[in-house]
PDB file of C-alpha atoms in Angstrom:
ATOM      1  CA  UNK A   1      33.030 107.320 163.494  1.00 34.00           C
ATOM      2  CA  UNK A   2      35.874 108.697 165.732  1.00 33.00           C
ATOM      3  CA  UNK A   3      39.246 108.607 164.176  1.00 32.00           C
ATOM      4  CA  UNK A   4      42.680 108.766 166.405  1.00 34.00           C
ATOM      5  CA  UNK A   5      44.455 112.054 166.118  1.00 34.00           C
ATOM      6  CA  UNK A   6      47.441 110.321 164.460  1.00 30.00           C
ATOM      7  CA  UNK A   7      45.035 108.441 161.716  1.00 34.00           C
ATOM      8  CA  UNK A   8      43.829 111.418 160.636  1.00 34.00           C
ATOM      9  CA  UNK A   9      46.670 113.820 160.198  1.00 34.00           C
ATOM     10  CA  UNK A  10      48.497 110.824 158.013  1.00 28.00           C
ATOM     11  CA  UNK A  11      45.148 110.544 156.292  1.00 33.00           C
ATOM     12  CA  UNK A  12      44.760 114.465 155.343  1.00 34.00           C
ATOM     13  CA  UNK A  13      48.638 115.325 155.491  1.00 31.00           C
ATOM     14  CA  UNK A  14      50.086 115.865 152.165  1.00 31.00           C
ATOM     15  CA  UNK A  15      47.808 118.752 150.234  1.00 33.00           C
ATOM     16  CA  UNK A  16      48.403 121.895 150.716  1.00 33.00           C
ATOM     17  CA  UNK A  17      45.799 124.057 149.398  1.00 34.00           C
ATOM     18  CA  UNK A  18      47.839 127.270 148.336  1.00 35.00           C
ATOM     19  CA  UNK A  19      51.079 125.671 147.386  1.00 36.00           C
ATOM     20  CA  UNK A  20      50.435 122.054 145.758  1.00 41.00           C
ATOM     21  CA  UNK A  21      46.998 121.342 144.419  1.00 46.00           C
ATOM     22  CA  UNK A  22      44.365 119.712 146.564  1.00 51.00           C
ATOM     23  CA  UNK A  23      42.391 116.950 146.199  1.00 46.00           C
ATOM     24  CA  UNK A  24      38.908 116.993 146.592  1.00 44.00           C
ATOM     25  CA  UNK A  25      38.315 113.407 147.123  1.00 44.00           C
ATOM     26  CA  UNK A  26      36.238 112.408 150.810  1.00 43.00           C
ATOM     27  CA  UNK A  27      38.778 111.891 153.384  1.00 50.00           C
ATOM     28  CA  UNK A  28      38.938 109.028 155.284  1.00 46.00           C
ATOM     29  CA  UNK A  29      36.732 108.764 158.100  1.00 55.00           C
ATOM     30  CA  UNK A  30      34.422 111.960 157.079  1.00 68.00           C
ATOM     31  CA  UNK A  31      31.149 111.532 155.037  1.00 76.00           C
ATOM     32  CA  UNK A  32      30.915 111.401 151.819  1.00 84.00           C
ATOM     33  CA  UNK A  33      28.790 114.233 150.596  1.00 88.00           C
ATOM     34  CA  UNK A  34      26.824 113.272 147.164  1.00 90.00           C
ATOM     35  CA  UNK A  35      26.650 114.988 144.053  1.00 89.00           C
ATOM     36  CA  UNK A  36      23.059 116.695 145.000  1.00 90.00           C
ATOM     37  CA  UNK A  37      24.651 118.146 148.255  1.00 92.00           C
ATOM     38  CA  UNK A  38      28.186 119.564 146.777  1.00 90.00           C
ATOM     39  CA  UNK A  39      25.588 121.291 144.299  1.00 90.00           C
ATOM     40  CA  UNK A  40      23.611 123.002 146.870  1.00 91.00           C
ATOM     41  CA  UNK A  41      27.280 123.822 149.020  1.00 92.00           C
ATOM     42  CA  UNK A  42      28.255 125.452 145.824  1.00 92.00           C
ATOM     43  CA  UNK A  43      24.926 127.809 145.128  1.00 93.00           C
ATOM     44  CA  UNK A  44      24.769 128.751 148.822  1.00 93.00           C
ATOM     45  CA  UNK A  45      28.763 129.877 148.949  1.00 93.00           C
ATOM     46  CA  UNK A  46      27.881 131.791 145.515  1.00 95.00           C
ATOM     47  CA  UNK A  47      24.981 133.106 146.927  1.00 94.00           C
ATOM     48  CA  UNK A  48      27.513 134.572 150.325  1.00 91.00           C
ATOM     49  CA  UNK A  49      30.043 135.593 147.847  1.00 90.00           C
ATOM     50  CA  UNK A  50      28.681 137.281 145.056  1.00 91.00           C
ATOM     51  CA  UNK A  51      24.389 137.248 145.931  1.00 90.00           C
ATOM     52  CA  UNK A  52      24.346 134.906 143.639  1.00 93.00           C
ATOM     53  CA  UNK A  53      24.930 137.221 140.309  1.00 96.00           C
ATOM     54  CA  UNK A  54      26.824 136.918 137.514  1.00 97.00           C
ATOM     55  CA  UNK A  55      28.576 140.099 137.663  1.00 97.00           C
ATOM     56  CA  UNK A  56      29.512 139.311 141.231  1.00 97.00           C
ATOM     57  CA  UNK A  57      31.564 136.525 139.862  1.00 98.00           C
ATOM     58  CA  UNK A  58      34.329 139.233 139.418  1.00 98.00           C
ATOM     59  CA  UNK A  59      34.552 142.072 142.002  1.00 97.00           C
ATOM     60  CA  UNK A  60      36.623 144.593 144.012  1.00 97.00           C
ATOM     61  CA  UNK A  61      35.291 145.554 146.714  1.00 92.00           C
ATOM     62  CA  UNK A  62      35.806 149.030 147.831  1.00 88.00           C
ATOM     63  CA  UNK A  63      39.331 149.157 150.851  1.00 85.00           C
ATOM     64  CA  UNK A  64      40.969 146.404 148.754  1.00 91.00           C
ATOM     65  CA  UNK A  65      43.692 146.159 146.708  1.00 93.00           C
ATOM     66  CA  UNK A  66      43.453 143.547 144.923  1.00 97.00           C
ATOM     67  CA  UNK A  67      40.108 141.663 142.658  1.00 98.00           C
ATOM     68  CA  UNK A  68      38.075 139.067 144.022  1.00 97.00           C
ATOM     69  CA  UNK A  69      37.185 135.946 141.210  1.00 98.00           C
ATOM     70  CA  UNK A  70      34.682 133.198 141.263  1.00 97.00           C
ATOM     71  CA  UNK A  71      31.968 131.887 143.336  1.00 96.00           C
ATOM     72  CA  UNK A  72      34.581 131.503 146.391  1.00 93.00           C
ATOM     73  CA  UNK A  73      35.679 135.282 145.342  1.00 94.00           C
ATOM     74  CA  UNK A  74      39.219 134.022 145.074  1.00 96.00           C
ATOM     75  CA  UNK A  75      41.856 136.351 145.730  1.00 96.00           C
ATOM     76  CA  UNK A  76      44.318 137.685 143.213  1.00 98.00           C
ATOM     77  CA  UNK A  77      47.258 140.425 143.404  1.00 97.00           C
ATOM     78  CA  UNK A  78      48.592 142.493 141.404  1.00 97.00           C
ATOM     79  CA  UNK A  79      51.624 142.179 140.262  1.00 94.00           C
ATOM     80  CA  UNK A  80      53.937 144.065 143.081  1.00 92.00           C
ATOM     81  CA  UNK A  81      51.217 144.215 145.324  1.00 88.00           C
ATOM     82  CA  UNK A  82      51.099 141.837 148.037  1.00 82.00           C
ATOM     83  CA  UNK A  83      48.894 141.717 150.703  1.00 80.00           C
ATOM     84  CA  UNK A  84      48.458 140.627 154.471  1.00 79.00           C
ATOM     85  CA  UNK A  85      45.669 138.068 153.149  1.00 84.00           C
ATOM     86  CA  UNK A  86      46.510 134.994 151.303  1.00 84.00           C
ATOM     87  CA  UNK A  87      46.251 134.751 147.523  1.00 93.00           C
ATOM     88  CA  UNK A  88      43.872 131.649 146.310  1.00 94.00           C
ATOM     89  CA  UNK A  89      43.007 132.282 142.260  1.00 97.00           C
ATOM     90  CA  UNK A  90      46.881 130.918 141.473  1.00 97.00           C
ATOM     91  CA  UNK A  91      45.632 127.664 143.396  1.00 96.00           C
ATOM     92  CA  UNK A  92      42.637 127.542 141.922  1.00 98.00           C
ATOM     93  CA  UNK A  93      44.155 128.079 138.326  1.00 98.00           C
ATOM     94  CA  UNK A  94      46.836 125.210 138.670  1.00 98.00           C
ATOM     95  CA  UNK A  95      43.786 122.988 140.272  1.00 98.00           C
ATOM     96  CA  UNK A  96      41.907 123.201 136.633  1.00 98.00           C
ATOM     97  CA  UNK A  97      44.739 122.372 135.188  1.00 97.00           C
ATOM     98  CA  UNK A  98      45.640 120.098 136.831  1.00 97.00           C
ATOM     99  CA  UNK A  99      42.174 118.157 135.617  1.00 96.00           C
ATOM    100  CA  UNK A 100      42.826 119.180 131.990  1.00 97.00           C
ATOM    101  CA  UNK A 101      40.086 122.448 132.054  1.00 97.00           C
ATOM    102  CA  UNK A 102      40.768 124.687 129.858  1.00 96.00           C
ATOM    103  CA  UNK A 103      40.104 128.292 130.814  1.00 98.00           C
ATOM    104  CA  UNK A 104      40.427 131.490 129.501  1.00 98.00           C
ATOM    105  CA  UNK A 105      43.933 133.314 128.532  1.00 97.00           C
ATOM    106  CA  UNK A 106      42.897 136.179 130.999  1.00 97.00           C
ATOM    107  CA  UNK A 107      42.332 133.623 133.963  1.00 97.00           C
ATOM    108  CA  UNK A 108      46.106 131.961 133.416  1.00 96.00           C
ATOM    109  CA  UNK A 109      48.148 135.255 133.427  1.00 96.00           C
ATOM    110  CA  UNK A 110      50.890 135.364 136.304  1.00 94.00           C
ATOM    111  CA  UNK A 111      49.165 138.267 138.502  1.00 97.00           C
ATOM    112  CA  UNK A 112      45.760 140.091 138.082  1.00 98.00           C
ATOM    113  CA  UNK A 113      46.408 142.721 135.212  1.00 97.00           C
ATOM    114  CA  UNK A 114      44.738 145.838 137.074  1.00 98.00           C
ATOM    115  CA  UNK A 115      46.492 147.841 138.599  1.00 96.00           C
ATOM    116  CA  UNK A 116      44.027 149.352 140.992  1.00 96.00           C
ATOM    117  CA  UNK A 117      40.249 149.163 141.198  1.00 97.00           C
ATOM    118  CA  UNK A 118      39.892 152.133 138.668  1.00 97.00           C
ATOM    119  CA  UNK A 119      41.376 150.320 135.952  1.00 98.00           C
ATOM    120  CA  UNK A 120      39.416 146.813 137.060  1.00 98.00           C
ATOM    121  CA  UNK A 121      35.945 149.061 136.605  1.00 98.00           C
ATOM    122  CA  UNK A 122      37.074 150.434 133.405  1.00 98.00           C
ATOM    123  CA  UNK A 123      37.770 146.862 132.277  1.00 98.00           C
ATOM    124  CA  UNK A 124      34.466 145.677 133.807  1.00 98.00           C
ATOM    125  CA  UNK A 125      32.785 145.374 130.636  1.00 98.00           C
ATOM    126  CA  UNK A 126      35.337 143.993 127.790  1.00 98.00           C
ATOM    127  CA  UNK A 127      35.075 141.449 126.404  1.00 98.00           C
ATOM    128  CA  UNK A 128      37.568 139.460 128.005  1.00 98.00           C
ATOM    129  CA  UNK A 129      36.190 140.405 131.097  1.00 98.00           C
ATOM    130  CA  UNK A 130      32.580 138.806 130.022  1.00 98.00           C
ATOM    131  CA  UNK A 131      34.461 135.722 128.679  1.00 98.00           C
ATOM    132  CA  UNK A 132      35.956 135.022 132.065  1.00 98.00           C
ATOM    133  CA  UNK A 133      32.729 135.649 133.706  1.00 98.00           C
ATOM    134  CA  UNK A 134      30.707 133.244 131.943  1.00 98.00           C
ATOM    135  CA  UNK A 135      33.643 130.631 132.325  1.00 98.00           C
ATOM    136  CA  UNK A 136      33.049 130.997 135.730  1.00 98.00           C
ATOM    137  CA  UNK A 137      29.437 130.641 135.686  1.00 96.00           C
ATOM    138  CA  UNK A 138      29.605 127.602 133.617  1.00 96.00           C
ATOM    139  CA  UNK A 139      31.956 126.118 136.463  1.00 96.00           C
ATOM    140  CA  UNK A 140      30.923 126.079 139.426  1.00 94.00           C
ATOM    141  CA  UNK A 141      31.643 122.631 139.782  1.00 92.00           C
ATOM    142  CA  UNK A 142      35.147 122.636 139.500  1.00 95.00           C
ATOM    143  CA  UNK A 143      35.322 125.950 141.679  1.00 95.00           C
ATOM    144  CA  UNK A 144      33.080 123.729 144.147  1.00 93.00           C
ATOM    145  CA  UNK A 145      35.665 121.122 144.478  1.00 92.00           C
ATOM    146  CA  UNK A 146      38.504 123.455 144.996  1.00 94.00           C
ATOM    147  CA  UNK A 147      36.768 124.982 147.551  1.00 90.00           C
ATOM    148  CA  UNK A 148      36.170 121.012 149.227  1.00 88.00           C
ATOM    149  CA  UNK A 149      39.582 120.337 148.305  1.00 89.00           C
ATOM    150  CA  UNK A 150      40.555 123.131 150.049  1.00 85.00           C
ATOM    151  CA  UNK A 151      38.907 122.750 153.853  1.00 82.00           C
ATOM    152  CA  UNK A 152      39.819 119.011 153.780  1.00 83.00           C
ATOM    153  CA  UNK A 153      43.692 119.334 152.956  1.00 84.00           C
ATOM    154  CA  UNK A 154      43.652 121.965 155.956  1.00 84.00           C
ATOM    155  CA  UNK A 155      43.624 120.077 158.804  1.00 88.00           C
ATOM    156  CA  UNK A 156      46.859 118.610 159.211  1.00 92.00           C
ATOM    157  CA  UNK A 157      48.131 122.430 159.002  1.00 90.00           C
ATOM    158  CA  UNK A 158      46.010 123.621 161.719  1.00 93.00           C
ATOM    159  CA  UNK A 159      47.353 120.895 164.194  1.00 94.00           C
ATOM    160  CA  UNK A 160      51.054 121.719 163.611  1.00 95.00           C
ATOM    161  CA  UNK A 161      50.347 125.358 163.868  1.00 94.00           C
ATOM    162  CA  UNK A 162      48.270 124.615 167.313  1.00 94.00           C
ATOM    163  CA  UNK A 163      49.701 124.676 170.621  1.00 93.00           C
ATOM    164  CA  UNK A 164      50.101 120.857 171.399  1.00 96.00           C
ATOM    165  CA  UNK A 165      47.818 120.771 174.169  1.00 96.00           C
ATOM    166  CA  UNK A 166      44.858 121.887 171.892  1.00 95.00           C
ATOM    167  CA  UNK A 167      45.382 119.541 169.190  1.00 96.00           C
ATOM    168  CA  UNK A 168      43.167 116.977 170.377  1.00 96.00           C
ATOM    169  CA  UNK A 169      39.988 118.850 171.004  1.00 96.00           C
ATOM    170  CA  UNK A 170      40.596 120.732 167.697  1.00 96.00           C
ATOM    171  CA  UNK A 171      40.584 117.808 166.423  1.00 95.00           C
ATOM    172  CA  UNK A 172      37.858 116.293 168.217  1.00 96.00           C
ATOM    173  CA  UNK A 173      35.679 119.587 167.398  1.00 97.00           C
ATOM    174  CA  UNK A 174      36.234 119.151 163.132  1.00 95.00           C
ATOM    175  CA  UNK A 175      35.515 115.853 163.951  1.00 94.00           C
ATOM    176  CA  UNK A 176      31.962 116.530 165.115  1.00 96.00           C
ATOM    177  CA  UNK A 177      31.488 119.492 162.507  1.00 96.00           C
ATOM    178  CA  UNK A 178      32.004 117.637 159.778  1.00 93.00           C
ATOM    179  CA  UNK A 179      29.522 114.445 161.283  1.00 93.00           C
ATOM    180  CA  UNK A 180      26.935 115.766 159.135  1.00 93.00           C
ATOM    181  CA  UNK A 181      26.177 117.492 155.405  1.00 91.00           C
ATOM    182  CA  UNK A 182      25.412 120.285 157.140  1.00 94.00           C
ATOM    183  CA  UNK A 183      28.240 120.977 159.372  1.00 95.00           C
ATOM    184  CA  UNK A 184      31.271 120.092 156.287  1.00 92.00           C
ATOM    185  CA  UNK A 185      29.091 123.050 153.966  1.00 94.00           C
ATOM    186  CA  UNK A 186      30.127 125.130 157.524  1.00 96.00           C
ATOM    187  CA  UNK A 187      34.065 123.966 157.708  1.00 95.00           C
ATOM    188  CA  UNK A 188      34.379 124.022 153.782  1.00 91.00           C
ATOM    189  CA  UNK A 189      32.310 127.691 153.281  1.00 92.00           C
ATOM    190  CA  UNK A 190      34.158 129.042 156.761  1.00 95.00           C
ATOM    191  CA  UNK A 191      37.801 128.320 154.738  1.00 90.00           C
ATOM    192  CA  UNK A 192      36.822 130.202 152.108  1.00 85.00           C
ATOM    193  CA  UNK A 193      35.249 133.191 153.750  1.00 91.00           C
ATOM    194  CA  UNK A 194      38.256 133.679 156.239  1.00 94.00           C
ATOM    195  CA  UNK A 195      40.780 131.259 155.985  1.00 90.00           C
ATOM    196  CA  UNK A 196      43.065 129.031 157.737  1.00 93.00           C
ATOM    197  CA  UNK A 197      43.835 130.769 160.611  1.00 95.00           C
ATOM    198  CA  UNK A 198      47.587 129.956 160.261  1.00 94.00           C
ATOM    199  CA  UNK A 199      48.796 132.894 158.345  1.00 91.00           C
ATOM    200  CA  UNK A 200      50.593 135.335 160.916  1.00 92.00           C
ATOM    201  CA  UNK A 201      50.099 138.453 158.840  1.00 90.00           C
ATOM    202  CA  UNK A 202      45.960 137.518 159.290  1.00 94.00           C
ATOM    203  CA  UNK A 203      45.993 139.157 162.666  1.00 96.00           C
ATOM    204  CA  UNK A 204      44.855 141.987 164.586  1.00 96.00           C
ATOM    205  CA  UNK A 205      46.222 142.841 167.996  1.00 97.00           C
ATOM    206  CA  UNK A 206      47.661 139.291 167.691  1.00 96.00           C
ATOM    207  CA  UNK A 207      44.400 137.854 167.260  1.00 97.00           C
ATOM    208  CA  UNK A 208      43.321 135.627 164.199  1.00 97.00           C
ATOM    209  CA  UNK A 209      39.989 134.803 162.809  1.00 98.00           C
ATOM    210  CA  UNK A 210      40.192 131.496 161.071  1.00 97.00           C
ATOM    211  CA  UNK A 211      39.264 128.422 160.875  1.00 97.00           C
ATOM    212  CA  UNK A 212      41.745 127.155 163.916  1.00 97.00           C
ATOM    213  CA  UNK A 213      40.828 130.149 166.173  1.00 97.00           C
ATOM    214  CA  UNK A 214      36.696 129.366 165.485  1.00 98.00           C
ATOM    215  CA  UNK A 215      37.201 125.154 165.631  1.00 98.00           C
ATOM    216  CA  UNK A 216      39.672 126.125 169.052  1.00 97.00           C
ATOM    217  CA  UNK A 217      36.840 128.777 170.530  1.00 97.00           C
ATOM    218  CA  UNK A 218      34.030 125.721 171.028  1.00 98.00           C
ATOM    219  CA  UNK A 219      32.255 125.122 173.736  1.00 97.00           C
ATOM    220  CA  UNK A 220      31.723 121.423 174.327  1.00 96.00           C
ATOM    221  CA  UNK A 221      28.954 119.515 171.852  1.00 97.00           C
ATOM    222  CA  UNK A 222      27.990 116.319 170.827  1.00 95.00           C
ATOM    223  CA  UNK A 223      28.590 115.207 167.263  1.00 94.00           C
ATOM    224  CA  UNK A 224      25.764 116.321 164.896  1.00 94.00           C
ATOM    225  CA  UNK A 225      23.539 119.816 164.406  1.00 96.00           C
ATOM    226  CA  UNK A 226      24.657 120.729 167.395  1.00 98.00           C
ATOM    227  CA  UNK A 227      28.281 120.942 166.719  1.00 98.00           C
ATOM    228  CA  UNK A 228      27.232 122.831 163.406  1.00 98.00           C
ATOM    229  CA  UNK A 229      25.310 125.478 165.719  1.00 98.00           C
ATOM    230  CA  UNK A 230      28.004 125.267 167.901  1.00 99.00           C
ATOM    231  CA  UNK A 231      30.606 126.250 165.482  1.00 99.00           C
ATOM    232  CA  UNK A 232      28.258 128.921 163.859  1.00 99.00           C
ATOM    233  CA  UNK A 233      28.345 130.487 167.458  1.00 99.00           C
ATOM    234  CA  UNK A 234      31.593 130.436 167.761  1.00 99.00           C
ATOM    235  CA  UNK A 235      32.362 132.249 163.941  1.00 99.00           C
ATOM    236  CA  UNK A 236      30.265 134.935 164.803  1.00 99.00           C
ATOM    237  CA  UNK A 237      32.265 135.477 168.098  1.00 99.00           C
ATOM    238  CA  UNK A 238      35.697 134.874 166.355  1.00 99.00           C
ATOM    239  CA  UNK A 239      34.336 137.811 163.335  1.00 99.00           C
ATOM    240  CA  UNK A 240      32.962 140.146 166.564  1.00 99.00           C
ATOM    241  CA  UNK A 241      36.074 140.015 168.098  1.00 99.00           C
ATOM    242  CA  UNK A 242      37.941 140.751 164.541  1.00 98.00           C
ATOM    243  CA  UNK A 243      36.092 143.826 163.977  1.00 98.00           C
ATOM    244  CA  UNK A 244      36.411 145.059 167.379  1.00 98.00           C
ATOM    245  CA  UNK A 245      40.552 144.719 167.191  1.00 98.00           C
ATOM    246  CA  UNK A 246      40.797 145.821 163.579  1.00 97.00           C
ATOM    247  CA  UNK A 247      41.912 149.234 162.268  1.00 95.00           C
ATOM    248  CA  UNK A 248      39.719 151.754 162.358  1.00 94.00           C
ATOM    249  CA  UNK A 249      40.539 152.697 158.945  1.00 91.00           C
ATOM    250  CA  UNK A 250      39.754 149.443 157.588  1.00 91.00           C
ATOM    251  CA  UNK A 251      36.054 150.281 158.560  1.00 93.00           C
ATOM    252  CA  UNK A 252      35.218 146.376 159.037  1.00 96.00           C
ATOM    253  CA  UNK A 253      31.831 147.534 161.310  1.00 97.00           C
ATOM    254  CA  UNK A 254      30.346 147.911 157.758  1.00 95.00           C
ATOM    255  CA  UNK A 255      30.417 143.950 156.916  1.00 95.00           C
ATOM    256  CA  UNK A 256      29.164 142.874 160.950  1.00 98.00           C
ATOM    257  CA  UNK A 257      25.745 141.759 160.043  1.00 97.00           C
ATOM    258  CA  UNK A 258      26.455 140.534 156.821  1.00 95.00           C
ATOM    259  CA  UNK A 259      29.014 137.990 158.244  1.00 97.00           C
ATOM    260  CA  UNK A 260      26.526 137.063 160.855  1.00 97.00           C
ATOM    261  CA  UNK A 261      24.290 136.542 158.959  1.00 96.00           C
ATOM    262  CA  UNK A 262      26.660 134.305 156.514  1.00 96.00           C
ATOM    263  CA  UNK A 263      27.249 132.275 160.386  1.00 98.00           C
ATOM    264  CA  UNK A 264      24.022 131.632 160.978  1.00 97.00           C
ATOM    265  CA  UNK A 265      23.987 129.724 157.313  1.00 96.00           C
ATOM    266  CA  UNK A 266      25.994 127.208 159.921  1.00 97.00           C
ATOM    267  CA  UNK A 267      23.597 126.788 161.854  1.00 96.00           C
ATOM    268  CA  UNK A 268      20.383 125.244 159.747  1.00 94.00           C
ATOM    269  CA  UNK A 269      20.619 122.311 157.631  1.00 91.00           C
ATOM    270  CA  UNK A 270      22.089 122.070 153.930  1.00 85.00           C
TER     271      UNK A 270
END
């Protein structure tokens, strides 16, 4: 079902996924997606993130400066360390509780308490460290609903951050993504993976790669699969372009097939 431009900013408008907490009831006008099919978006956006392990649910990856957490490796500064991508773990904390989950002390504290990655490995194996890990491994619902709650309160931010004339067909284009079970594990993995889109710091050369610069590069679909393939196209051409413009000293050639091969997850069914 088509929904009017207008309908379904008001419907969405409202949740803010970094800065109030998101809901991660079905919006209006989009598909439900049933308990069996949030399950399997959940194991395949562990699998991208961490391969699936345990010990992948906390990581730093070598260039970073900051620890990555959960299934949706959710990022977390340290204290006086801000960086150009934005920070989701604080989101995600006030999301549990929010609900009433209780978590572990380590997961609640202000900013991530390493330093650098040095002190992160040396804490690798402590027992705090293990407690937080199995939390997370225990959770993957919740984290799986953040992660929903996330991609469906973002909308009504890409529109106002899009030039007015391309409102509509980005609009028009989520529309047809999210038609099927399929194509909403794309728009709600693609979120996590890179982002919004909106952030001005997440550019190089003044190019973003988000989700408003992948939904806005589309060629013209129908609803279904082939909006999903469509959109998987146009990630991989949005991440090309992004390691082509980035720094050479961020040494981003490294992760090419590995992102386009997380893409063409878009592109077959759930």
């Amino acid at each position: 079902m088509k929904i009017p431009l207008i309908a379904l900013t008001i419907a969405l408008i409202g949740c803010s996924p970094f800065s109030s907490t998101p809901t991660a009831a079905a919006s209006p006008g989009l598909p439900s997606l049933s308990s069996s099919q949030k399950t399997a978006i959940g194991k395949k956006i562990w699998q991208n993130e961490c391969a699936g392990s345990v010990e992948g649910l906390t990581s730093w990856n070598a260039g970073e400066n900051f620890p990555s957490l959960g299934i949706g490796h959710f990022i977390w500064y340290p204290a006086g360390q801000p960086g150009p991508f934005t920070e989701s773990w604080p989101a995600f904390v006030r999301f549990c509780q929010s609900r009433g989950i209780d978590m572990p002390a380590l997961a609640q504290a202000q900013h991530a308490p390493w330093r650098n990655a040095a002190e992160f490995r040396r804490d690798f194996h402590s027992p705090r460290m293990k407690e937080l890990r199995q939390w997370l491994a225990s959770h993957v619902e919740i984290q799986t609903d953040f992660i929903i709650a996330r991609s469906r309160a973002t909308l009504p931010q890409l529109l106002a951050a899009a030039p007015a004339q391309d409102r509509a067909r980005i609009t028009a284009n989520y529309q047809k993504v999210a038609s099927t079970a399929q194509g909403q594990y794309a728009l709600i993995d693609y979120v996590n993976f890179k982002g919004d889109g909106i952030n001005p710091q997440e550019r190089y050369q003044g190019k973003g790669w988000g989700l408003l610069q992948v939904l806005g590069g589309m060629k013209n679909v129908s609803h279904g699969p082939a909006a999903a393939q469509e959109f998987a196209a146009s990630a991989t051409r949005v991440l090309n372009r992004r390691i082509d413009l980035s720094p050479p000293a961020r040494g981003e050639e490294r992760w090419r097939a590995g992102w386009t091969n997380r893409c063409q997850t878009y592109a077959r069914p759930l």
